[in-house]
Amino acid sequence: MNAFLKACLTAVFGFALAMQANAAEPIKIGSVLSVTGPAAFLGDPELKTLRLYIEKINKEGGVLGRPLELVHYDDGSDANNANSFGKRLIESDKVDFLIGGTTTGATMSMAPLADRAGIPFISLAGGVVIVEPVKKWLFKTPHTDRMAAERVFQHMKKQGLTNIALLSETSGFGQSGKKESEAAAAKMGITLVANETYGPKDTDMSPQLTKIRGTAGVQALFVFGLGQGPAIVNKNAKMLGLKMPIYHAHGVASEEFIKLSEGAAEGVRLPAAALLVAAKLPDSDPQKPVALGYAKAYSERYKEDISTFGGHAYDALMILVGAIKRANGVDKAKVRDEIEQTKGFIGADGTFTMSPTDHLGLDLSAFRMLEVKNNDWALID
Amino acid sequence: MLSQFLQFMFSGVTIGATYALAALGFTLIYNASNVINFAQGEFIMLGGMLTVFFLKSGLPMPAAIVLAIAVPAVVGILLEKLAIEPAKGADTVSLIIITIGASLVLRGIVQIWRGKGPAVFPAFSGNEPIIIGGAALAPQSLWVIGTSGVIVLALWLFFNRTVAGKAILATSVDPLAAQLAGINTQWVLLVSFALSAAVGAIGGILLTPITMTSYDVGIMLGLKGFVAAVVGGLGAGHGAVAGGLLVGIIEALTAGYISSAYKDAAPFLLIFVVLFFMPRGMFGAKKTERV
């Protein structure tokens, strides 16, 4: 009996070993995203996009003949969690690459880990601090807050609007936006004659708007926030009969924003990636096929509207896969160098050309200025 | 200048009315059981979310609203039956922790069921603002203020003019004596949870067209409602209303005249000031402890 058992065990073991040797070892991509919590509306489509495209790539034979494996943790929109999950990914899951950090806070809390372990890390967060100053192992795909502010001010100046009111959210996104807007305004000759804030969970912004309306010389309003706050600002502004043009930041670029504003979004302007208006782009636009392809794949699979945030994840994954292919292996230093060499990659967020001094690789042209017309987005610039 | 002040007041009174409804919910349950029910904010959330859900499934607005009040009331009863009652005899702190747990469960269920995005439905009588003295007032604000007033009046009549209401009051004063007088204190507890859930849900329904709702909207509303209840003196109905309005108005005035950055700090500063000078709140009963 004993001998029989031993034989059985050996057989099972041998079989298991053989199986493992047969299948190519997967390339492990670790990710920490904010799938729950306040930043969930960013992290949720990001994770869905990663899953969708990793599945797709694996079905088509993987990368260099090896399947991709996603090891994912949800930080619940808390940067402290991101740090401990980052440690777990590197030390116990032994991932090859990192994608993620939905928020700037989460990214910065994981950045030192990636740096110490020497792991290429592509962030999906907006903050400028991620790529300025350049960190050896850290890259990112979303446009920065500064670019959004600069793009908006560029458009305002064209319209002759130079005295403006800034209304920013007290969330991390809004605060970073406030800082960048203040810096960009000084540089671009825009004067902030009023500078107000509101809380991310606030339900009424009419006091702030009343104050802005009462400030002399305000020509336009720039709202820097995300989620439902900016939609409430639209509704309050309409109720108060605020006549000045309203600009929003890129954080609210989703169909949901128009829906939530219930008609009050009419005429508001914002900078956004081409993804949002893919179908409206001229056929000559090189981004059109990429954006349309992504939009189709995502909405077919998940039966929900696309947001630009999922596009950040698409770009990060594709840049990484491209770099692995060019490096012809998963050697971390080589892949890092190849990510830095990314040139003319047309993604959902724009055309990426990275360099040793630019770990983002997008310029202002990546942002299209949109205006809400008849409850839909229209390209205006 | 006056129009600006009026605008701040309109904002403050509207939001204050919903804080008052949340505070009333705290008060109802506190009176019956000495428990601070931290799931109160979740009833507000349920009111709004369920109305959105029932409207989307094709029900007419009145039916959706009735159901969105009834379902949270049942949830309130279940909460009492399944979570508070089995822990009978546990000290108040344990019961409060149970309500925190219940609020996390409710929030989690709604998050999974309805997703994390915000939702909204149209205002009852349009969005065309009413202009008074140069300040704009949304028609929905009148609904919020008016309905809150009606609820406060109805609750007052219930507690002062009906036997059932008086039974609840008696239980809050002295549960043992009430029991000896033949009052079913278990029933009192159930009614309090149902009532407080229904009041919270009504607040949520009224507020949603103005502020939108989402699975986590109850956290801040519940917290501000709690501040309002404490400022007003826990257990006093008129105190809850005064506290709610005061918190709402102070918030709006702080945002308007000082800086919007300090807006959320103002109510919490208020709680210190009030409790320092009036440890039992503005309308709290004066109790003397016998030694």
PDB file of N, CA, C and O in Angstrom, chain B residues 114-155:
ATOM      1  N   ARG B 114     -25.670  48.945  -7.556  1.00  0.00           N
ATOM      2  CA  ARG B 114     -25.944  50.077  -8.435  1.00  0.00           C
ATOM      3  C   ARG B 114     -24.686  50.720  -8.993  1.00  0.00           C
ATOM      4  O   ARG B 114     -24.766  51.727  -9.702  1.00  0.00           O
ATOM      5  N   GLY B 115     -23.510  50.197  -8.628  1.00  0.00           N
ATOM      6  CA  GLY B 115     -22.275  50.789  -9.137  1.00  0.00           C
ATOM      7  C   GLY B 115     -21.861  51.998  -8.326  1.00  0.00           C
ATOM      8  O   GLY B 115     -22.544  52.400  -7.386  1.00  0.00           O
ATOM      9  N   LYS B 116     -20.713  52.597  -8.713  1.00  0.00           N
ATOM     10  CA  LYS B 116     -20.142  53.655  -7.884  1.00  0.00           C
ATOM     11  C   LYS B 116     -20.457  55.044  -8.408  1.00  0.00           C
ATOM     12  O   LYS B 116     -20.182  56.034  -7.753  1.00  0.00           O
ATOM     13  N   GLY B 117     -21.028  55.122  -9.583  1.00  0.00           N
ATOM     14  CA  GLY B 117     -21.259  56.438 -10.181  1.00  0.00           C
ATOM     15  C   GLY B 117     -22.418  57.164  -9.520  1.00  0.00           C
ATOM     16  O   GLY B 117     -23.268  56.552  -8.894  1.00  0.00           O
ATOM     17  N   PRO B 118     -22.438  58.489  -9.668  1.00  0.00           N
ATOM     18  CA  PRO B 118     -23.561  59.253  -9.144  1.00  0.00           C
ATOM     19  C   PRO B 118     -24.814  59.075 -10.005  1.00  0.00           C
ATOM     20  O   PRO B 118     -24.716  58.681 -11.159  1.00  0.00           O
ATOM     21  N   ALA B 119     -25.970  59.341  -9.406  1.00  0.00           N
ATOM     22  CA  ALA B 119     -27.229  59.215 -10.141  1.00  0.00           C
ATOM     23  C   ALA B 119     -28.111  60.390  -9.769  1.00  0.00           C
ATOM     24  O   ALA B 119     -27.929  61.006  -8.724  1.00  0.00           O
ATOM     25  N   VAL B 120     -29.092  60.679 -10.602  1.00  0.00           N
ATOM     26  CA  VAL B 120     -29.947  61.831 -10.353  1.00  0.00           C
ATOM     27  C   VAL B 120     -31.286  61.616 -11.046  1.00  0.00           C
ATOM     28  O   VAL B 120     -31.395  60.802 -11.961  1.00  0.00           O
ATOM     29  N   PHE B 121     -32.334  62.274 -10.578  1.00  0.00           N
ATOM     30  CA  PHE B 121     -33.591  62.322 -11.324  1.00  0.00           C
ATOM     31  C   PHE B 121     -34.077  63.769 -11.328  1.00  0.00           C
ATOM     32  O   PHE B 121     -33.634  64.575 -10.508  1.00  0.00           O
ATOM     33  N   PRO B 122     -34.976  64.114 -12.278  1.00  0.00           N
ATOM     34  CA  PRO B 122     -35.347  65.519 -12.429  1.00  0.00           C
ATOM     35  C   PRO B 122     -36.081  66.074 -11.207  1.00  0.00           C
ATOM     36  O   PRO B 122     -36.720  65.334 -10.460  1.00  0.00           O
ATOM     37  N   ALA B 123     -35.985  67.388 -11.017  1.00  0.00           N
ATOM     38  CA  ALA B 123     -36.661  68.050  -9.903  1.00  0.00           C
ATOM     39  C   ALA B 123     -38.175  67.936 -10.078  1.00  0.00           C
ATOM     40  O   ALA B 123     -38.670  67.773 -11.189  1.00  0.00           O
ATOM     41  N   PHE B 124     -38.904  68.012  -8.951  1.00  0.00           N
ATOM     42  CA  PHE B 124     -40.354  67.799  -8.984  1.00  0.00           C
ATOM     43  C   PHE B 124     -41.072  68.847  -9.822  1.00  0.00           C
ATOM     44  O   PHE B 124     -42.012  68.552 -10.538  1.00  0.00           O
ATOM     45  N   SER B 125     -40.661  70.107  -9.683  1.00  0.00           N
ATOM     46  CA  SER B 125     -41.376  71.121 -10.458  1.00  0.00           C
ATOM     47  C   SER B 125     -40.405  71.987 -11.246  1.00  0.00           C
ATOM     48  O   SER B 125     -40.384  73.200 -11.134  1.00  0.00           O
ATOM     49  N   GLY B 126     -39.572  71.334 -12.027  1.00  0.00           N
ATOM     50  CA  GLY B 126     -38.706  72.044 -12.959  1.00  0.00           C
ATOM     51  C   GLY B 126     -37.509  72.710 -12.310  1.00  0.00           C
ATOM     52  O   GLY B 126     -37.341  72.677 -11.090  1.00  0.00           O
ATOM     53  N   ASN B 127     -36.662  73.307 -13.153  1.00  0.00           N
ATOM     54  CA  ASN B 127     -35.432  73.919 -12.672  1.00  0.00           C
ATOM     55  C   ASN B 127     -35.450  75.433 -12.809  1.00  0.00           C
ATOM     56  O   ASN B 127     -34.458  76.098 -12.554  1.00  0.00           O
ATOM     57  N   GLU B 128     -36.571  75.994 -13.249  1.00  0.00           N
ATOM     58  CA  GLU B 128     -36.653  77.438 -13.455  1.00  0.00           C
ATOM     59  C   GLU B 128     -36.595  78.138 -12.103  1.00  0.00           C
ATOM     60  O   GLU B 128     -37.494  77.978 -11.279  1.00  0.00           O
ATOM     61  N   PRO B 129     -35.518  78.884 -11.819  1.00  0.00           N
ATOM     62  CA  PRO B 129     -35.387  79.459 -10.481  1.00  0.00           C
ATOM     63  C   PRO B 129     -36.397  80.573 -10.226  1.00  0.00           C
ATOM     64  O   PRO B 129     -36.861  81.242 -11.145  1.00  0.00           O
ATOM     65  N   ILE B 130     -36.729  80.749  -8.946  1.00  0.00           N
ATOM     66  CA  ILE B 130     -37.599  81.847  -8.539  1.00  0.00           C
ATOM     67  C   ILE B 130     -36.665  82.956  -8.053  1.00  0.00           C
ATOM     68  O   ILE B 130     -35.783  82.698  -7.231  1.00  0.00           O
ATOM     69  N   ILE B 131     -36.832  84.167  -8.571  1.00  0.00           N
ATOM     70  CA  ILE B 131     -35.935  85.257  -8.177  1.00  0.00           C
ATOM     71  C   ILE B 131     -36.599  86.091  -7.075  1.00  0.00           C
ATOM     72  O   ILE B 131     -37.681  86.641  -7.263  1.00  0.00           O
ATOM     73  N   ILE B 132     -35.957  86.124  -5.918  1.00  0.00           N
ATOM     74  CA  ILE B 132     -36.473  86.928  -4.804  1.00  0.00           C
ATOM     75  C   ILE B 132     -35.366  87.884  -4.371  1.00  0.00           C
ATOM     76  O   ILE B 132     -34.295  87.450  -3.964  1.00  0.00           O
ATOM     77  N   GLY B 133     -35.625  89.154  -4.460  1.00  0.00           N
ATOM     78  CA  GLY B 133     -34.648  90.151  -4.039  1.00  0.00           C
ATOM     79  C   GLY B 133     -33.303  89.988  -4.730  1.00  0.00           C
ATOM     80  O   GLY B 133     -32.255  90.187  -4.130  1.00  0.00           O
ATOM     81  N   GLY B 134     -33.322  89.552  -5.988  1.00  0.00           N
ATOM     82  CA  GLY B 134     -32.079  89.411  -6.736  1.00  0.00           C
ATOM     83  C   GLY B 134     -31.362  88.103  -6.482  1.00  0.00           C
ATOM     84  O   GLY B 134     -30.307  87.845  -7.046  1.00  0.00           O
ATOM     85  N   ALA B 135     -31.926  87.253  -5.619  1.00  0.00           N
ATOM     86  CA  ALA B 135     -31.299  85.960  -5.364  1.00  0.00           C
ATOM     87  C   ALA B 135     -32.162  84.860  -5.964  1.00  0.00           C
ATOM     88  O   ALA B 135     -33.388  84.975  -5.993  1.00  0.00           O
ATOM     89  N   ALA B 136     -31.498  83.799  -6.467  1.00  0.00           N
ATOM     90  CA  ALA B 136     -32.231  82.737  -7.127  1.00  0.00           C
ATOM     91  C   ALA B 136     -32.513  81.602  -6.146  1.00  0.00           C
ATOM     92  O   ALA B 136     -31.648  81.199  -5.371  1.00  0.00           O
ATOM     93  N   LEU B 137     -33.749  81.111  -6.191  1.00  0.00           N
ATOM     94  CA  LEU B 137     -34.138  80.005  -5.327  1.00  0.00           C
ATOM     95  C   LEU B 137     -34.693  78.902  -6.216  1.00  0.00           C
ATOM     96  O   LEU B 137     -35.628  79.135  -6.995  1.00  0.00           O
ATOM     97  N   ALA B 138     -34.115  77.693  -6.123  1.00  0.00           N
ATOM     98  CA  ALA B 138     -34.596  76.592  -6.944  1.00  0.00           C
ATOM     99  C   ALA B 138     -35.937  76.107  -6.391  1.00  0.00           C
ATOM    100  O   ALA B 138     -36.111  76.034  -5.176  1.00  0.00           O
ATOM    101  N   PRO B 139     -36.900  75.782  -7.273  1.00  0.00           N
ATOM    102  CA  PRO B 139     -38.194  75.287  -6.785  1.00  0.00           C
ATOM    103  C   PRO B 139     -38.023  74.065  -5.884  1.00  0.00           C
ATOM    104  O   PRO B 139     -38.785  73.868  -4.936  1.00  0.00           O
ATOM    105  N   GLN B 140     -36.998  73.264  -6.188  1.00  0.00           N
ATOM    106  CA  GLN B 140     -36.791  72.062  -5.383  1.00  0.00           C
ATOM    107  C   GLN B 140     -36.459  72.427  -3.923  1.00  0.00           C
ATOM    108  O   GLN B 140     -36.793  71.692  -3.007  1.00  0.00           O
ATOM    109  N   SER B 141     -35.812  73.596  -3.735  1.00  0.00           N
ATOM    110  CA  SER B 141     -35.499  74.034  -2.376  1.00  0.00           C
ATOM    111  C   SER B 141     -36.782  74.224  -1.579  1.00  0.00           C
ATOM    112  O   SER B 141     -36.857  73.888  -0.397  1.00  0.00           O
ATOM    113  N   LEU B 142     -37.813  74.775  -2.252  1.00  0.00           N
ATOM    114  CA  LEU B 142     -39.095  74.955  -1.571  1.00  0.00           C
ATOM    115  C   LEU B 142     -39.673  73.602  -1.167  1.00  0.00           C
ATOM    116  O   LEU B 142     -40.246  73.451  -0.096  1.00  0.00           O
ATOM    117  N   TRP B 143     -39.528  72.605  -2.035  1.00  0.00           N
ATOM    118  CA  TRP B 143     -39.976  71.254  -1.706  1.00  0.00           C
ATOM    119  C   TRP B 143     -39.251  70.742  -0.465  1.00  0.00           C
ATOM    120  O   TRP B 143     -39.857  70.159   0.433  1.00  0.00           O
ATOM    121  N   VAL B 144     -37.931  70.957  -0.447  1.00  0.00           N
ATOM    122  CA  VAL B 144     -37.137  70.463   0.686  1.00  0.00           C
ATOM    123  C   VAL B 144     -37.595  71.138   1.975  1.00  0.00           C
ATOM    124  O   VAL B 144     -37.912  70.478   2.972  1.00  0.00           O
ATOM    125  N   ILE B 145     -37.687  72.477   1.933  1.00  0.00           N
ATOM    126  CA  ILE B 145     -38.026  73.223   3.142  1.00  0.00           C
ATOM    127  C   ILE B 145     -39.460  72.908   3.577  1.00  0.00           C
ATOM    128  O   ILE B 145     -39.732  72.616   4.743  1.00  0.00           O
ATOM    129  N   GLY B 146     -40.389  72.916   2.595  1.00  0.00           N
ATOM    130  CA  GLY B 146     -41.794  72.677   2.909  1.00  0.00           C
ATOM    131  C   GLY B 146     -42.030  71.290   3.495  1.00  0.00           C
ATOM    132  O   GLY B 146     -42.661  71.137   4.545  1.00  0.00           O
ATOM    133  N   THR B 147     -41.480  70.269   2.817  1.00  0.00           N
ATOM    134  CA  THR B 147     -41.695  68.901   3.288  1.00  0.00           C
ATOM    135  C   THR B 147     -41.062  68.699   4.660  1.00  0.00           C
ATOM    136  O   THR B 147     -41.660  68.042   5.528  1.00  0.00           O
ATOM    137  N   SER B 148     -39.894  69.285   4.866  1.00  0.00           N
ATOM    138  CA  SER B 148     -39.259  69.159   6.177  1.00  0.00           C
ATOM    139  C   SER B 148     -40.166  69.749   7.249  1.00  0.00           C
ATOM    140  O   SER B 148     -40.348  69.166   8.324  1.00  0.00           O
ATOM    141  N   GLY B 149     -40.754  70.899   6.941  1.00  0.00           N
ATOM    142  CA  GLY B 149     -41.658  71.530   7.890  1.00  0.00           C
ATOM    143  C   GLY B 149     -42.837  70.626   8.209  1.00  0.00           C
ATOM    144  O   GLY B 149     -43.205  70.444   9.386  1.00  0.00           O
ATOM    145  N   VAL B 150     -43.431  70.033   7.173  1.00  0.00           N
ATOM    146  CA  VAL B 150     -44.583  69.149   7.365  1.00  0.00           C
ATOM    147  C   VAL B 150     -44.194  67.950   8.231  1.00  0.00           C
ATOM    148  O   VAL B 150     -44.933  67.554   9.141  1.00  0.00           O
ATOM    149  N   ILE B 151     -43.004  67.385   7.964  1.00  0.00           N
ATOM    150  CA  ILE B 151     -42.574  66.215   8.731  1.00  0.00           C
ATOM    151  C   ILE B 151     -42.387  66.570  10.201  1.00  0.00           C
ATOM    152  O   ILE B 151     -42.813  65.834  11.096  1.00  0.00           O
ATOM    153  N   VAL B 152     -41.766  67.729  10.433  1.00  0.00           N
ATOM    154  CA  VAL B 152     -41.536  68.157  11.813  1.00  0.00           C
ATOM    155  C   VAL B 152     -42.869  68.304  12.543  1.00  0.00           C
ATOM    156  O   VAL B 152     -43.054  67.826  13.663  1.00  0.00           O
ATOM    157  N   LEU B 153     -43.833  68.922  11.862  1.00  0.00           N
ATOM    158  CA  LEU B 153     -45.156  69.126  12.449  1.00  0.00           C
ATOM    159  C   LEU B 153     -45.834  67.775  12.713  1.00  0.00           C
ATOM    160  O   LEU B 153     -46.399  67.533  13.789  1.00  0.00           O
ATOM    161  N   ALA B 154     -45.753  66.883  11.722  1.00  0.00           N
ATOM    162  CA  ALA B 154     -46.401  65.576  11.854  1.00  0.00           C
ATOM    163  C   ALA B 154     -45.794  64.804  13.025  1.00  0.00           C
ATOM    164  O   ALA B 154     -46.518  64.174  13.812  1.00  0.00           O
ATOM    165  N   LEU B 155     -44.463  64.874  13.130  1.00  0.00           N
ATOM    166  CA  LEU B 155     -43.817  64.149  14.234  1.00  0.00           C
ATOM    167  C   LEU B 155     -44.243  64.741  15.577  1.00  0.00           C
ATOM    168  O   LEU B 155     -44.476  64.014  16.545  1.00  0.00           O
TER     169      LEU B 155
END
